[in-house]
Coordinates of C-alpha atoms in Angstrom, one line a residue:
Chain Y
M22 CA 0.0 -0.1 0.0
K23 CA 1.6 3.4 -1.1
K24 CA 1.5 5.9 1.5
F25 CA 2.8 9.4 2.4
A26 CA 3.9 11.3 5.2
I27 CA 5.0 14.8 6.4
A28 CA 6.4 16.3 9.5
I29 CA 7.5 19.9 10.3
H30 CA 8.8 22.0 13.2
G31 CA 8.9 25.6 14.1
G32 CA 11.9 25.4 16.4
A33 CA 12.8 23.8 19.8
G34 CA 13.5 25.7 23.3
T35 CA 12.2 26.8 26.4
I36 CA 8.4 27.1 25.4
L37 CA 6.6 27.1 28.6
R38 CA 2.9 26.8 28.9
S39 CA 3.1 29.7 31.7
S40 CA 4.6 32.2 29.2
M41 CA 2.2 31.8 26.5
T42 CA -1.3 33.3 26.1
P43 CA -4.3 31.5 24.4
E44 CA -4.2 33.9 21.6
K45 CA -0.4 33.3 20.9
E46 CA -0.8 29.6 21.1
L47 CA -3.9 29.7 18.6
Q48 CA -1.6 31.6 16.5
Y49 CA 1.2 29.2 16.5
T50 CA -1.2 26.4 16.0
K51 CA -2.6 27.9 13.1
G52 CA 0.8 28.5 11.5
L53 CA 1.9 24.9 12.1
E54 CA -1.4 23.7 10.6
E55 CA -1.1 25.9 7.7
A56 CA 2.2 25.0 6.7
I57 CA 1.7 21.0 7.2
L58 CA -1.7 21.2 5.2
A59 CA 0.2 23.1 2.5
G60 CA 2.8 20.5 2.2
E61 CA 0.5 17.5 2.5
L62 CA -1.8 18.8 -0.2
V63 CA 1.4 18.4 -2.5
L64 CA 2.0 15.0 -1.5
S65 CA -1.9 13.8 -1.5
K66 CA -2.1 14.9 -5.1
G67 CA 0.9 12.8 -6.2
G68 CA 3.6 15.4 -5.9
N69 CA 7.1 14.9 -4.8
A70 CA 8.6 14.9 -1.3
I71 CA 11.1 17.8 -2.3
D72 CA 8.2 19.9 -3.4
A73 CA 6.1 19.2 -0.4
V74 CA 9.3 20.0 1.7
E75 CA 9.8 23.4 0.0
T76 CA 6.0 24.4 0.2
A77 CA 5.6 23.8 3.9
I78 CA 8.8 25.7 4.7
R79 CA 7.9 28.5 2.5
S80 CA 4.7 28.8 4.6
L81 CA 6.7 28.9 7.7
E82 CA 9.0 31.4 6.3
D83 CA 6.1 33.7 5.2
N84 CA 4.7 33.6 8.8
P85 CA 6.4 36.3 11.1
L86 CA 6.0 34.1 14.1
F87 CA 8.8 31.5 13.2
N88 CA 12.6 32.4 13.1
A89 CA 13.1 31.9 9.4
G90 CA 12.4 33.9 6.2
R91 CA 10.1 37.0 7.4
G92 CA 10.3 36.3 11.0
A93 CA 14.0 36.1 11.0
V94 CA 15.7 37.5 14.1
F95 CA 17.9 40.6 13.9
N96 CA 21.8 39.9 14.0
H97 CA 24.2 42.3 15.9
E98 CA 24.0 44.7 12.8
G99 CA 20.5 44.8 12.9
K100 CA 20.1 42.7 9.7
N101 CA 18.1 39.5 9.0
E102 CA 20.7 37.0 7.8
M103 CA 19.4 33.6 6.9
D104 CA 20.5 30.1 6.0
A105 CA 18.7 27.2 4.5
S106 CA 19.4 23.8 3.1
I107 CA 17.3 21.2 1.2
M108 CA 18.3 17.4 0.4
E109 CA 16.4 14.7 -1.8
G110 CA 16.7 11.2 -0.7
K111 CA 16.3 9.5 -3.9
T112 CA 19.5 11.2 -5.9
L113 CA 21.1 12.5 -2.6
L114 CA 21.3 15.9 -4.4
A115 CA 21.3 18.7 -1.9
G116 CA 21.4 22.7 -1.9
A117 CA 22.3 25.2 0.9
V118 CA 22.8 28.8 1.5
T119 CA 24.3 30.7 4.2
G120 CA 24.6 34.4 5.3
I121 CA 21.8 35.6 2.9
K122 CA 19.8 38.7 3.2
N123 CA 16.5 40.0 1.7
I124 CA 15.8 36.8 0.0
K125 CA 11.8 36.3 0.6
N126 CA 12.4 32.6 0.7
P127 CA 15.5 31.0 1.6
I128 CA 14.3 27.5 1.1
T129 CA 13.6 28.2 -2.4
L130 CA 17.2 29.7 -2.9
A131 CA 18.5 26.5 -1.6
R132 CA 16.5 24.3 -3.8
T133 CA 17.5 26.5 -6.9
V134 CA 21.3 25.9 -5.8
M135 CA 20.4 22.2 -5.8
D136 CA 18.6 22.3 -9.3
K137 CA 20.4 24.9 -11.1
S138 CA 24.0 25.2 -10.0
E139 CA 26.8 22.8 -10.1
H140 CA 27.5 23.6 -6.3
V141 CA 25.9 22.5 -3.1
F142 CA 26.5 25.5 -0.9
L143 CA 26.7 29.0 -1.5
S144 CA 27.4 31.8 0.8
G145 CA 26.7 35.6 1.3
L146 CA 26.9 38.1 -1.3
G147 CA 27.8 35.6 -3.9
A148 CA 24.7 33.3 -2.9
M149 CA 22.6 36.6 -3.4
E150 CA 24.2 37.4 -6.8
F151 CA 23.1 33.6 -7.7
A152 CA 19.5 34.4 -6.6
E153 CA 19.5 37.8 -8.6
K154 CA 20.6 35.6 -11.7
M155 CA 18.1 33.1 -11.0
K156 CA 15.3 35.6 -10.7
L157 CA 14.5 34.6 -6.9
E158 CA 12.1 36.9 -5.2
F159 CA 13.8 39.6 -3.0
A160 CA 12.0 41.5 -0.3
N161 CA 12.9 44.8 1.4
D162 CA 14.0 45.4 5.0
E163 CA 10.5 46.5 5.6
Y164 CA 9.2 42.9 4.9
F165 CA 11.5 41.6 7.4
F166 CA 10.9 44.1 10.0
V167 CA 9.0 42.4 12.8
Q168 CA 8.6 44.5 15.9
L169 CA 9.1 41.8 18.3
R170 CA 12.2 40.7 16.8
Y171 CA 13.5 44.2 16.9
D172 CA 12.8 44.4 20.7
Q173 CA 14.6 41.2 21.0
L174 CA 17.6 42.7 19.5
L175 CA 17.6 45.9 21.7
Q176 CA 17.1 43.5 24.7
A177 CA 19.8 41.3 23.7
Q178 CA 22.4 44.3 22.9
K179 CA 21.8 45.9 26.1
S180 CA 23.1 42.7 27.8
D181 CA 25.6 42.2 25.0
T182 CA 24.3 38.6 24.4
I183 CA 22.4 36.4 22.0
L184 CA 18.8 35.9 22.6
L185 CA 16.1 33.0 22.1
D186 CA 14.6 33.1 18.6
H187 CA 11.0 32.6 19.7
N188 CA 10.9 33.6 23.4
E189 CA 9.4 36.9 24.4
I190 CA 11.3 36.6 27.8
Y191 CA 14.9 36.9 27.8
T192 CA 16.5 33.9 28.8
P193 CA 20.4 33.7 27.8
A194 CA 20.6 30.1 28.2
N195 CA 18.1 29.6 25.5
S196 CA 19.4 32.0 22.9
R197 CA 20.6 29.8 20.0
K198 CA 17.5 27.9 18.9
G199 CA 14.8 28.7 16.3
T200 CA 14.5 27.0 13.0
V201 CA 11.8 25.7 10.9
G202 CA 12.1 22.4 9.0
C203 CA 10.1 19.8 7.2
V204 CA 10.5 16.1 6.1
A205 CA 8.4 14.4 3.8
L206 CA 7.6 10.9 2.2
D207 CA 5.9 10.9 -1.2
L208 CA 3.7 8.2 -2.8
F209 CA 6.7 7.2 -4.9
G210 CA 8.6 6.4 -1.8
N211 CA 11.1 9.2 -1.8
L212 CA 12.2 11.0 1.1
A213 CA 13.3 14.8 1.3
A214 CA 14.2 17.0 4.0
G215 CA 14.9 20.8 4.4
T216 CA 15.6 23.5 7.0
S217 CA 15.6 27.2 7.3
T218 CA 16.5 29.8 9.8
G219 CA 17.3 33.2 10.9
G220 CA 19.9 32.3 13.3
M221 CA 20.4 33.9 16.6
T222 CA 19.3 37.2 17.9
N223 CA 22.2 39.7 17.9
K224 CA 24.6 37.2 16.4
K225 CA 28.1 38.2 15.3
Y226 CA 31.1 37.1 13.2
G227 CA 29.0 35.6 10.3
R228 CA 28.3 32.7 12.8
V229 CA 26.7 29.6 10.7
G230 CA 24.7 27.2 12.5
D231 CA 23.9 23.7 11.6
S232 CA 20.8 24.6 9.5
P233 CA 22.6 25.2 6.2
M234 CA 25.0 22.0 6.8
I235 CA 24.1 19.0 4.9
G236 CA 25.0 16.2 7.4
A237 CA 24.3 18.2 10.6
G238 CA 21.1 20.0 10.2
T239 CA 19.6 18.3 7.2
Y240 CA 20.0 15.0 5.8
A241 CA 17.6 12.7 3.5
N242 CA 18.4 9.2 1.9
N243 CA 15.9 6.9 0.7
K244 CA 17.6 4.0 2.0
T245 CA 17.2 5.4 5.8
C246 CA 15.4 8.5 6.6
A247 CA 14.9 12.3 6.2
V248 CA 15.8 14.5 9.1
S249 CA 15.6 18.2 9.9
C250 CA 17.2 19.5 13.1
T251 CA 16.4 22.7 15.5
G252 CA 18.7 23.4 18.6
H253 CA 22.0 24.7 19.8
G254 CA 23.7 24.3 16.2
E255 CA 27.2 24.2 17.5
Y256 CA 26.4 20.8 19.1
F257 CA 24.6 19.7 16.3
I258 CA 27.5 20.4 13.8
R259 CA 30.0 18.7 16.1
S260 CA 27.7 15.5 16.5
V261 CA 26.7 15.6 12.8
V262 CA 23.3 14.8 14.0
A263 CA 21.3 14.2 10.9
Y264 CA 23.8 12.0 9.2
D265 CA 24.3 10.1 12.5
I266 CA 20.5 9.1 12.8
S267 CA 21.2 7.8 9.3
C268 CA 24.2 5.8 9.9
L269 CA 22.9 4.3 12.9
M270 CA 19.9 3.0 10.8
E271 CA 22.3 1.9 7.8
Y272 CA 25.2 0.7 9.7
K273 CA 23.8 -0.8 13.0
G274 CA 20.3 -1.7 11.9
F275 CA 18.7 0.7 14.3
S276 CA 14.9 1.5 13.8
L277 CA 14.2 5.3 13.2
K278 CA 13.0 5.6 16.7
E279 CA 15.9 4.0 18.3
A280 CA 18.5 6.0 16.3
C281 CA 16.5 9.2 17.3
D282 CA 16.2 8.0 20.9
L283 CA 20.1 7.5 21.3
V284 CA 21.1 10.7 19.4
V285 CA 18.6 13.2 21.1
Y286 CA 18.1 11.8 24.5
K287 CA 21.7 10.5 25.1
K288 CA 24.4 11.7 22.9
L289 CA 23.3 15.2 22.7
V290 CA 22.2 15.2 26.3
D291 CA 25.8 14.0 27.3
I292 CA 27.3 17.1 25.7
R293 CA 24.4 19.4 26.8
G294 CA 23.2 19.9 23.2
E295 CA 19.8 21.1 23.7
G296 CA 17.4 21.0 20.8
G297 CA 15.5 18.4 18.8
L298 CA 14.8 17.2 15.3
I299 CA 12.1 15.8 13.1
A300 CA 12.7 12.2 11.3
L301 CA 10.7 10.2 8.8
D302 CA 11.7 6.9 7.4
S303 CA 10.9 5.0 4.2
N304 CA 7.9 3.3 5.9
G305 CA 6.5 6.4 6.9
N306 CA 7.4 6.2 10.5
I307 CA 7.6 9.6 12.0
E308 CA 9.8 10.8 15.2
L309 CA 9.7 14.3 16.8
P310 CA 12.1 14.0 19.6
Y311 CA 13.5 16.9 21.5
N312 CA 15.2 17.3 24.8
S313 CA 14.3 20.9 25.5
E314 CA 11.4 22.2 27.3
G315 CA 9.1 22.5 23.9
M316 CA 9.2 22.2 20.1
Y317 CA 6.7 23.6 17.7
R318 CA 6.0 20.4 15.7
A319 CA 3.3 18.9 13.6
K320 CA 2.8 15.4 11.7
K321 CA 0.5 14.0 9.4
S322 CA 0.4 11.0 7.1
S323 CA -1.9 9.1 4.6
D324 CA -3.0 6.9 7.5
S325 CA -3.0 9.0 10.5
P326 CA -4.7 12.3 11.5
L327 CA -2.9 15.6 12.0
Y328 CA -1.0 16.0 15.2
I329 CA 0.1 19.4 16.6
G330 CA 2.4 19.8 19.6
I331 CA 4.1 22.9 21.4
Y332 CA 5.1 21.8 25.1
K333 CA 6.2 18.5 26.6
D334 CA 3.4 16.0 26.1
Chain Z
M19 CA 53.8 1.2 24.0
K20 CA 53.0 4.7 23.3
K21 CA 53.3 5.9 19.7
F22 CA 52.5 8.8 17.5
A23 CA 51.8 9.2 13.7
I24 CA 51.0 11.8 11.3
A25 CA 49.7 12.2 7.8
I26 CA 49.3 15.2 5.5
H27 CA 48.0 15.9 2.0
G28 CA 48.4 18.6 -0.5
G29 CA 45.5 18.0 -2.8
A30 CA 44.3 15.2 -5.1
G31 CA 43.6 15.5 -8.8
T32 CA 45.2 14.7 -12.4
I33 CA 48.9 14.9 -11.2
L34 CA 50.7 13.2 -13.9
R35 CA 54.4 12.4 -14.2
S36 CA 54.4 13.5 -17.8
S37 CA 53.4 17.0 -16.8
M38 CA 55.8 17.3 -14.0
T39 CA 59.5 18.5 -14.3
P40 CA 62.1 16.9 -12.0
E41 CA 62.6 20.5 -10.6
K42 CA 58.8 20.8 -9.8
E43 CA 58.6 17.3 -8.3
L44 CA 61.6 17.9 -5.9
Q45 CA 59.8 21.3 -4.7
Y46 CA 56.7 19.5 -3.9
T47 CA 58.4 16.7 -2.4
K48 CA 60.4 19.4 -0.2
G49 CA 57.4 21.1 0.7
L50 CA 55.5 18.1 2.0
E51 CA 58.7 16.9 3.9
E52 CA 59.0 20.3 5.5
A53 CA 55.2 20.3 6.6
I54 CA 55.2 16.8 7.9
L55 CA 58.6 17.0 9.8
A56 CA 57.2 20.3 11.6
G57 CA 54.2 18.3 12.5
E58 CA 56.2 15.3 13.6
L59 CA 58.5 17.5 15.7
V60 CA 55.5 18.6 17.8
L61 CA 54.4 14.9 18.4
S62 CA 58.0 13.5 18.8
K63 CA 58.4 16.1 21.7
G64 CA 55.1 15.2 23.4
G65 CA 52.9 18.0 22.1
N66 CA 49.3 17.7 21.3
A67 CA 47.7 16.4 18.3
I68 CA 45.8 19.3 17.8
D69 CA 49.0 21.6 17.6
A70 CA 50.9 19.0 15.2
V71 CA 47.8 19.3 12.9
E72 CA 47.9 23.3 13.0
T73 CA 51.7 23.2 12.7
A74 CA 52.0 21.2 9.6
I75 CA 49.0 23.0 7.7
R76 CA 50.6 26.3 8.6
S77 CA 53.7 25.1 6.8
L78 CA 51.6 24.0 3.6
E79 CA 49.6 27.4 3.9
D80 CA 53.0 29.1 4.0
N81 CA 54.2 27.4 0.8
P82 CA 53.0 28.9 -2.5
L83 CA 52.8 25.5 -4.3
F84 CA 49.7 24.3 -2.4
N85 CA 46.2 25.8 -2.7
A86 CA 45.7 27.1 0.6
G87 CA 47.0 30.2 2.6
R88 CA 49.7 32.0 0.5
G89 CA 49.2 29.6 -2.5
A90 CA 45.3 30.0 -2.5
V91 CA 43.9 30.3 -6.1
F92 CA 42.1 33.4 -7.3
N93 CA 38.3 33.5 -7.3
H94 CA 36.2 35.3 -10.0
E95 CA 36.6 38.5 -8.6
G96 CA 40.5 38.1 -8.5
K97 CA 40.6 37.7 -4.7
N98 CA 42.0 34.9 -2.5
E99 CA 39.0 33.4 -0.8
M100 CA 39.8 30.7 1.9
D101 CA 38.3 28.2 4.1
A102 CA 39.7 26.0 6.9
S103 CA 38.4 23.5 9.6
I104 CA 40.0 21.8 12.6
M105 CA 38.7 19.2 15.0
E106 CA 39.9 17.8 18.2
G107 CA 39.2 13.9 18.6
K108 CA 39.0 14.0 22.5
T109 CA 36.7 16.6 23.2
L110 CA 35.0 16.8 19.8
L111 CA 35.6 20.5 19.7
A112 CA 35.8 22.0 16.4
G113 CA 36.3 25.3 14.6
A114 CA 35.8 26.4 11.0
V115 CA 35.9 29.5 8.8
T116 CA 34.6 30.2 5.1
G117 CA 35.1 32.9 2.7
I118 CA 38.1 34.5 4.5
K119 CA 40.5 37.0 2.9
N120 CA 43.9 38.3 3.8
I121 CA 44.4 36.0 6.7
K122 CA 47.9 34.8 6.7
N123 CA 47.1 31.1 8.2
P124 CA 43.4 30.2 8.0
I125 CA 43.8 27.1 10.0
T126 CA 45.0 29.2 13.0
L127 CA 41.9 31.2 12.7
A128 CA 39.8 27.9 12.6
R129 CA 41.8 26.8 15.7
T130 CA 41.0 30.2 17.5
V131 CA 37.3 29.9 16.5
M132 CA 37.4 26.5 18.4
D133 CA 39.5 27.7 21.6
K134 CA 38.1 31.2 21.9
S135 CA 34.6 31.7 20.5
E136 CA 31.2 30.1 21.7
H137 CA 30.9 29.1 18.0
V138 CA 32.2 26.4 15.6
F139 CA 31.7 27.9 12.1
L140 CA 32.2 31.7 11.4
S141 CA 32.1 33.1 7.7
G142 CA 33.1 36.0 5.6
L143 CA 33.5 39.6 6.9
G144 CA 32.2 38.4 10.4
A145 CA 34.8 35.7 10.6
M146 CA 37.5 38.3 9.7
E147 CA 36.3 40.8 12.3
F148 CA 36.7 37.9 14.7
A149 CA 40.3 37.4 13.5
E150 CA 41.0 41.1 14.0
K151 CA 39.7 41.0 17.5
M152 CA 41.8 38.2 18.4
K153 CA 44.7 39.7 16.7
L154 CA 45.4 37.2 14.1
E155 CA 48.2 37.8 11.6
F156 CA 46.9 39.4 8.5
A157 CA 48.6 39.5 5.1
N158 CA 48.2 41.9 2.0
D159 CA 47.1 41.0 -1.4
E160 CA 50.7 41.2 -2.6
Y161 CA 51.5 38.3 -0.2
F162 CA 48.8 36.1 -1.8
F163 CA 49.9 37.1 -5.2
V164 CA 51.3 33.9 -6.9
Q165 CA 51.9 34.6 -10.8
L166 CA 51.0 30.9 -11.7
R167 CA 47.8 31.4 -9.8
Y168 CA 47.0 34.8 -11.5
D169 CA 47.8 33.1 -14.9
Q170 CA 45.3 30.2 -14.1
L171 CA 42.6 32.8 -13.3
L172 CA 43.2 34.6 -16.6
Q173 CA 43.1 31.1 -18.4
A174 CA 39.9 30.1 -16.8
Q175 CA 38.2 33.5 -17.2
K176 CA 38.9 33.1 -21.0
S177 CA 36.9 29.9 -21.1
D178 CA 34.5 31.1 -18.4
T179 CA 35.1 27.9 -16.2
I180 CA 36.8 27.1 -13.1
L181 CA 40.4 25.6 -12.9
L182 CA 42.3 23.0 -11.3
D183 CA 44.5 24.1 -8.2
H184 CA 47.7 22.8 -8.7
N185 CA 47.8 22.0 -12.2
E186 CA 49.7 24.1 -14.6
I187 CA 47.7 22.7 -17.6
Y188 CA 44.2 23.7 -18.2
T189 CA 41.8 20.8 -17.5
P190 CA 38.5 21.6 -16.8
A191 CA 37.4 18.2 -15.7
N192 CA 39.7 18.6 -12.6
S193 CA 39.0 22.1 -11.6
R194 CA 37.6 21.7 -8.2
K195 CA 40.1 19.9 -6.4
G196 CA 43.3 21.6 -4.2
T197 CA 43.4 21.6 -0.5
V198 CA 45.8 20.7 2.2
G199 CA 45.1 18.5 5.4
C200 CA 46.8 16.8 8.2
V201 CA 45.9 14.1 10.4
A202 CA 47.7 13.4 13.8
L203 CA 47.9 11.0 16.8
D204 CA 49.8 12.0 19.8
L205 CA 51.4 10.1 22.7
F206 CA 48.5 10.6 24.8
G207 CA 46.2 8.6 22.4
N208 CA 44.5 11.8 21.0
L209 CA 43.6 12.3 17.5
A210 CA 43.1 15.5 15.4
A211 CA 42.3 16.5 11.8
G212 CA 42.5 19.9 9.9
T213 CA 41.9 20.9 6.4
S214 CA 42.5 24.2 4.7
T215 CA 41.8 25.5 1.1
G216 CA 41.9 28.1 -1.4
G217 CA 38.9 26.9 -3.1
M218 CA 38.4 26.8 -6.9
T219 CA 40.2 28.9 -9.3
N220 CA 37.3 31.5 -10.8
K221 CA 35.0 30.3 -8.2
K222 CA 31.8 32.3 -8.1
Y223 CA 28.9 32.8 -5.9
G224 CA 30.7 32.5 -2.4
R225 CA 30.8 28.8 -3.0
V226 CA 31.6 26.7 0.1
G227 CA 33.2 23.4 -0.3
D228 CA 33.8 20.3 2.0
S229 CA 36.9 21.7 3.5
P230 CA 35.2 24.2 6.2
M231 CA 32.5 21.6 6.8
I232 CA 32.8 19.4 10.0
G233 CA 31.5 15.9 9.2
A234 CA 32.3 16.3 5.3
G235 CA 35.9 17.5 4.8
T236 CA 37.2 17.3 8.4
Y237 CA 36.5 14.9 11.4
A238 CA 38.1 13.5 14.4
N239 CA 36.8 11.4 17.3
N240 CA 39.4 9.5 19.7
K241 CA 36.9 6.6 19.4
T242 CA 37.3 6.1 15.8
C243 CA 39.6 8.2 13.5
A244 CA 40.7 11.4 12.3
V245 CA 39.9 12.2 8.5
S246 CA 40.8 15.3 6.2
C247 CA 39.5 15.2 2.8
T248 CA 40.4 16.7 -0.7
G249 CA 38.5 16.4 -4.0
H250 CA 35.6 17.4 -5.5
G251 CA 33.9 19.0 -2.6
E252 CA 30.4 18.8 -3.8
Y253 CA 30.3 15.2 -3.8
F254 CA 32.0 15.1 -0.3
I255 CA 29.4 17.2 1.2
R256 CA 26.5 14.9 -0.1
S257 CA 28.2 12.0 1.1
V258 CA 29.5 13.5 4.7
V259 CA 32.5 11.7 3.7
A260 CA 34.9 12.2 7.0
Y261 CA 32.1 11.3 9.3
D262 CA 31.0 8.3 7.1
I263 CA 34.4 6.9 7.7
S264 CA 33.9 7.3 11.5
C265 CA 30.6 5.6 11.5
L266 CA 31.5 2.6 9.5
M267 CA 34.1 2.0 12.1
E268 CA 32.0 2.8 15.1
Y269 CA 28.7 1.3 14.1
K270 CA 29.7 -1.4 11.6
G271 CA 33.1 -2.5 13.3
F272 CA 35.2 -1.9 10.1
S273 CA 38.9 -1.4 10.1
L274 CA 40.0 1.9 9.1
K275 CA 41.1 0.4 5.8
E276 CA 37.8 -1.1 5.1
A277 CA 36.1 2.0 5.7
C278 CA 38.4 4.2 3.7
D279 CA 38.0 1.5 0.8
L280 CA 34.4 1.4 0.9
V281 CA 33.9 5.3 0.9
V282 CA 36.7 6.2 -1.4
Y283 CA 36.7 3.4 -4.0
K284 CA 33.1 2.5 -4.2
K285 CA 30.6 4.9 -2.7
L286 CA 32.5 7.8 -4.1
V287 CA 33.3 6.2 -7.1
D288 CA 29.6 5.3 -7.8
I289 CA 28.5 8.9 -7.9
R290 CA 31.6 10.2 -9.7
G291 CA 33.2 11.8 -6.6
E292 CA 36.7 12.2 -7.6
G293 CA 39.3 12.9 -4.8
G294 CA 40.9 11.2 -1.7
L295 CA 41.6 11.7 1.9
I296 CA 43.9 11.0 4.7
A297 CA 43.0 8.9 7.7
L298 CA 44.5 7.8 10.8
D299 CA 43.0 5.5 13.8
S300 CA 43.9 5.6 17.3
N301 CA 46.3 2.7 17.1
G302 CA 48.4 4.7 14.6
N303 CA 47.2 3.0 11.5
I304 CA 47.2 5.3 8.5
E305 CA 45.4 5.3 5.2
L306 CA 46.0 7.6 2.1
P307 CA 43.4 6.3 -0.4
Y308 CA 42.4 8.5 -3.5
N309 CA 40.5 7.6 -6.6
S310 CA 41.9 10.5 -8.9
E311 CA 45.2 10.2 -10.8
G312 CA 47.2 11.4 -8.0
M313 CA 47.4 13.0 -4.5
Y314 CA 50.3 15.1 -2.7
R315 CA 50.8 12.9 0.3
A316 CA 53.0 12.3 3.2
K317 CA 53.1 9.8 6.5
K318 CA 55.3 9.1 9.3
S319 CA 55.1 7.5 12.6
S320 CA 57.1 6.7 15.6
D321 CA 57.6 3.2 14.3
S322 CA 57.5 3.7 10.6
P323 CA 59.8 5.9 8.1
L324 CA 58.7 8.8 6.1
Y325 CA 56.8 8.2 3.2
I326 CA 56.2 10.7 0.4
G327 CA 53.9 10.2 -2.8
I328 CA 52.6 12.2 -5.6
Y329 CA 51.4 9.9 -8.3
K330 CA 49.6 6.5 -8.3
D331 CA 51.9 3.9 -6.9

C-alpha cells in the first residue's frame, strides 16, 4: 500500500505553557497547521517529497511567528541574515545557502542551488548574486521588520548577549535556537528534508549554525530517513546529528525511533546539546524527539490524523 | 607502547608524471617533507595532536605551491578566498571558517574559533572581524599574489570555467580540487584533523566546499579516527565523507582500511566523486586512499619511516 507522510517543526527551546497566552498559542497552532496542510496537499495530489518540503517551509518562512524568512531575528548589525538547506533522498542531491539577506524564501534559494547550479553550498553576497541571476524573489528590509524581533535585538544588545528566537522572555541560556524544517515521504517512496533559519538574535562574526549544513542540520536518503534539526547548532555540527541518525539505521540496523532516541536523549544530552529534530523513514514512521522544554511540531500521514504539539506531552 | 603518527595531503587531482618536471617534483617533495617534519616534531616532543595538525598545515599554507594560505587560487573577482576547519578527537571540539580573505594562516583562525569563541563555524567579513579582535596575523594582497595562480585565473576566465588548483595545464574536468590537510595521533592517544583550502580558481557565488564543513571535509573522534579530505567538494558534502568513515568504524565495526576503501573506491566512485583523503585511527594505522590520478601525500609515525607520494603507486 502506497503511503505519504510529512512532519514539520518551528523550532525548539524553552517554550513554557506559563509564558504563552491562549491567543499566541492559537496563532502558533494555526501557523503549523497551515504549513503542514500546504505540504500535505502536494503529497496527496501525487507530488514529490522535495516539493512538499519546499512548500511547507515557504509557509513557515512567510509567517512572522517563526525564526526563518519574514520572521528571521536580527543579527548584531540589525540585519536579518538567513540560512537554509534542502536534500533529496532519491538522488542525494542537495542545496544550501548561508548568510543571505533580503531573499523572501531562503528554502527556495537552497532548492535553486540544488537544481540549477553545479554547487551544493553558496554563501553571502555570492549566493545573493546567484539568486538575482536566477530571478528569485527579493524582499526589502521593511518586509523583514517584525517589531517583536527588533525589541529582542535591543534587549540582547543591552546585555551584550544572544537571544532566544521565539521567546518573548529574555533567557540567555536559550538564545541559540529557532529554526523551521520539514521532512516528507511521497507516494513514490522518496524522502526529502529541508531546514531554514534566521539564526540567533544579536549574532556576530557571520556565525553559521547547523541549519545550512548537509549532514548536521539536514539529511535525506531513501535507504534510511529524512531529518531536519533545530537546537543549539554548535553541538549539532560537532555531532553531525542528521547523518548520525541515518548511519545508526544503515550501519547498526537501528529503527528510526532507536536512532532518534540515542542521538537526542543520550548523545546530545551528554554534551549538553539542547534541541530536537523531526525524522521520517521510508515506511512512513515519524519521530519528533526533543530534549528541550518544548518544540513547535506537527505531523500527518495518509493513514494517521494531524497532530500538532508545542509543549512537552 | 605509546606511539605517535601523522599524515598530510596537499590536494588530489590529475597529477601526471608526464606533466611534471624534475625540479617541480623536488619542490613538491620538499614542501611535503618540511610540513610533515614540522608536525612530527610537535608529536615527538610530546606535544598535542591538535598542535601538530595546526603546525603542519601552517607550513603547507605558507608554501605557495599548495592551494591554501599563500598559494590560494584566485576566485572570479580576482581575490584569494579561503576556508579551513579543525577538530579535536578527545573533546569533539571544532572550529571552522569560510570565505575569509587576507588571513595569513586560515587554519590558525579555525583553531582560534574553536578555542576562543562559543561558535564552531564563522563566515566572511564576520569571521575576519573575529580574526582582527583575536589579533590574528593578516597579510596583504601582494603576499597572496602568485603569478602561476593569476595566470590560471586568466586562463579560466577566458573559457568561463573553474580551474584545477595545482595543475599548470588547464583541464576543466579537474577544476575543483586542491586542499591541504593533516591528521595526527599524539603520545596521549588523542587524534586531531584539519583541512585548509583556497577553493577553486575562478569560483563564483561564494561557493563553499567540503573543507570547512565538520563531518564532510574534516572529522576527528578518539573512538574511531581522524580524517581530512580533498577532492570534488560537492560530492564530499553530499556523502558526508569524513564522518562516514568514522560511522563505518563505530557502528559497523570496520577497520580504518575497510572504511576508507568502501568510501573512496566504491561509494564516491559510484557517484563520480573524484578525490581522496588521509585517515588515521587511534592505533596509529594510516590510510591515504584516492580515486584520482594522484594525490600529494606523506606519512610518518614513531615506528615507521617517512613516506612521500605524488602519483599513483
